[in-house]
Amino acid sequence: MIIVGLKNKVAIVTGASQGIGKEIALHLAKNGAKVVVADITDKMLEVVNEIKSSGSQGLAVKCDITKMEEVENMVDNTIKKFSRIDILVNNAGIYPFKPFLEITEQDWDRVLNINLKGTFHCVKAVVSKMVSQKYGKIINISSMAGSTVGFPNQAHYSASKAGIVGLTKTLALELAPFGININAIAPGPIDPTGTKTTNNIEVMEQIRKIIPIGRMGQPEDVANLVLYLASDESSFITGQCIVIDGGFTVQ
Ligand code: NAP
């Protein structure tokens, strides 16, 4: 784990019950941040217990990011408990696979509502606090799919993740005068331990073989990049989408 100074910073991580989001929440806490672990499931309580047992402060908030009132409630609870919000990590997302010919309007709306509109809701609810503080770090989890390459059977997902990059670049320009950095991360294939990428060992082995660095990414790889972007060490970086894929997309 890289070490950055986040002591007393307050962070919200969405979709933090498991997988990449959980690792991000634990890494932020280990670096001194007070972490709000938000998720649609109840499993976030276990993550908060882990944060607390390591001596850091955490708060579990149940929140469906597709519902603006639940997102506003998450922000209100954060302010009540910790008085400010320094870091927002928009991680919650779904990634169903379906050929475009079979994707229905309902499939499309579901993916776009969670991945893209959910991100919009969270930024919208948090940003006025960051503007009044004249400080904020927003990190949006995109994907190599959509942001960098096309990905078969994931048209809706790719569109949502490309949309996140467009939102990130535009908001970087609008929010820079207020001391707010906003960046995106585009992970390539991340090991399914703790994630739901696929349980098919054969598929995972095939993917591993075509990653130049010779291994799947780990949730920790993404979490370390989040730490850097959440810290003041990266204060001259904004509006970027950083690909983290072991060289997968440069072949
Ligand atoms: P994950 O294991 O499925 O975790 C995502 C979490 O978000 C789950 O706890 C999920 O709850 C929650 N969530 C879903 N819908 C939500 C909603 N409406 N409101 C709040 N929380 C919600 O996923 P992951 O693999 O860690 O991926 C995390 C992020 O990285 C996603 O945005 C994904 O697109 C991106 N990403 C992942 C990979 C990869 O290889 N894993 C690669 C590139 C990008 P449920 O379990 O109830 O759905």
Tab-separated table of N, CA and C in Angstrom, residues 129-136 177-180:
chain	number	residue	atom	x	y	z
A	129	LYS	N	-20.956	21.227	-0.952
A	129	LYS	CA	-20.147	21.214	0.283
A	129	LYS	C	-18.673	21.454	-0.072
A	130	MET	N	-18.220	20.799	-1.123
A	130	MET	CA	-16.813	20.961	-1.524
A	130	MET	C	-16.554	22.384	-2.007
A	131	VAL	N	-17.515	22.957	-2.710
A	131	VAL	CA	-17.353	24.340	-3.196
A	131	VAL	C	-17.226	25.282	-2.001
A	132	SER	N	-18.089	25.093	-0.974
A	132	SER	CA	-18.012	26.012	0.170
A	132	SER	C	-16.728	25.801	0.980
A	133	GLN	N	-16.197	24.580	0.967
A	133	GLN	CA	-14.908	24.311	1.642
A	133	GLN	C	-13.720	24.785	0.801
A	134	LYS	N	-13.981	25.016	-0.495
A	134	LYS	CA	-12.915	25.292	-1.484
A	134	LYS	C	-11.896	24.159	-1.505
A	135	TYR	N	-12.403	22.934	-1.378
A	135	TYR	CA	-11.517	21.769	-1.384
A	135	TYR	C	-12.329	20.518	-1.701
A	136	GLY	N	-11.818	19.712	-2.563
A	136	GLY	CA	-12.470	18.424	-2.809
A	136	GLY	C	-11.711	17.570	-3.803
A	177	PRO	N	-11.832	26.100	-10.403
A	177	PRO	CA	-11.729	27.360	-9.647
A	177	PRO	C	-12.108	27.226	-8.180
A	178	PHE	N	-12.765	26.127	-7.816
A	178	PHE	CA	-13.191	25.941	-6.425
A	178	PHE	C	-12.277	24.988	-5.655
A	179	GLY	N	-11.114	24.705	-6.199
A	179	GLY	CA	-10.169	23.830	-5.490
A	179	GLY	C	-10.578	22.372	-5.509
A	180	ILE	N	-11.356	21.998	-6.514
A	180	ILE	CA	-11.816	20.601	-6.585
A	180	ILE	C	-11.144	19.897	-7.772
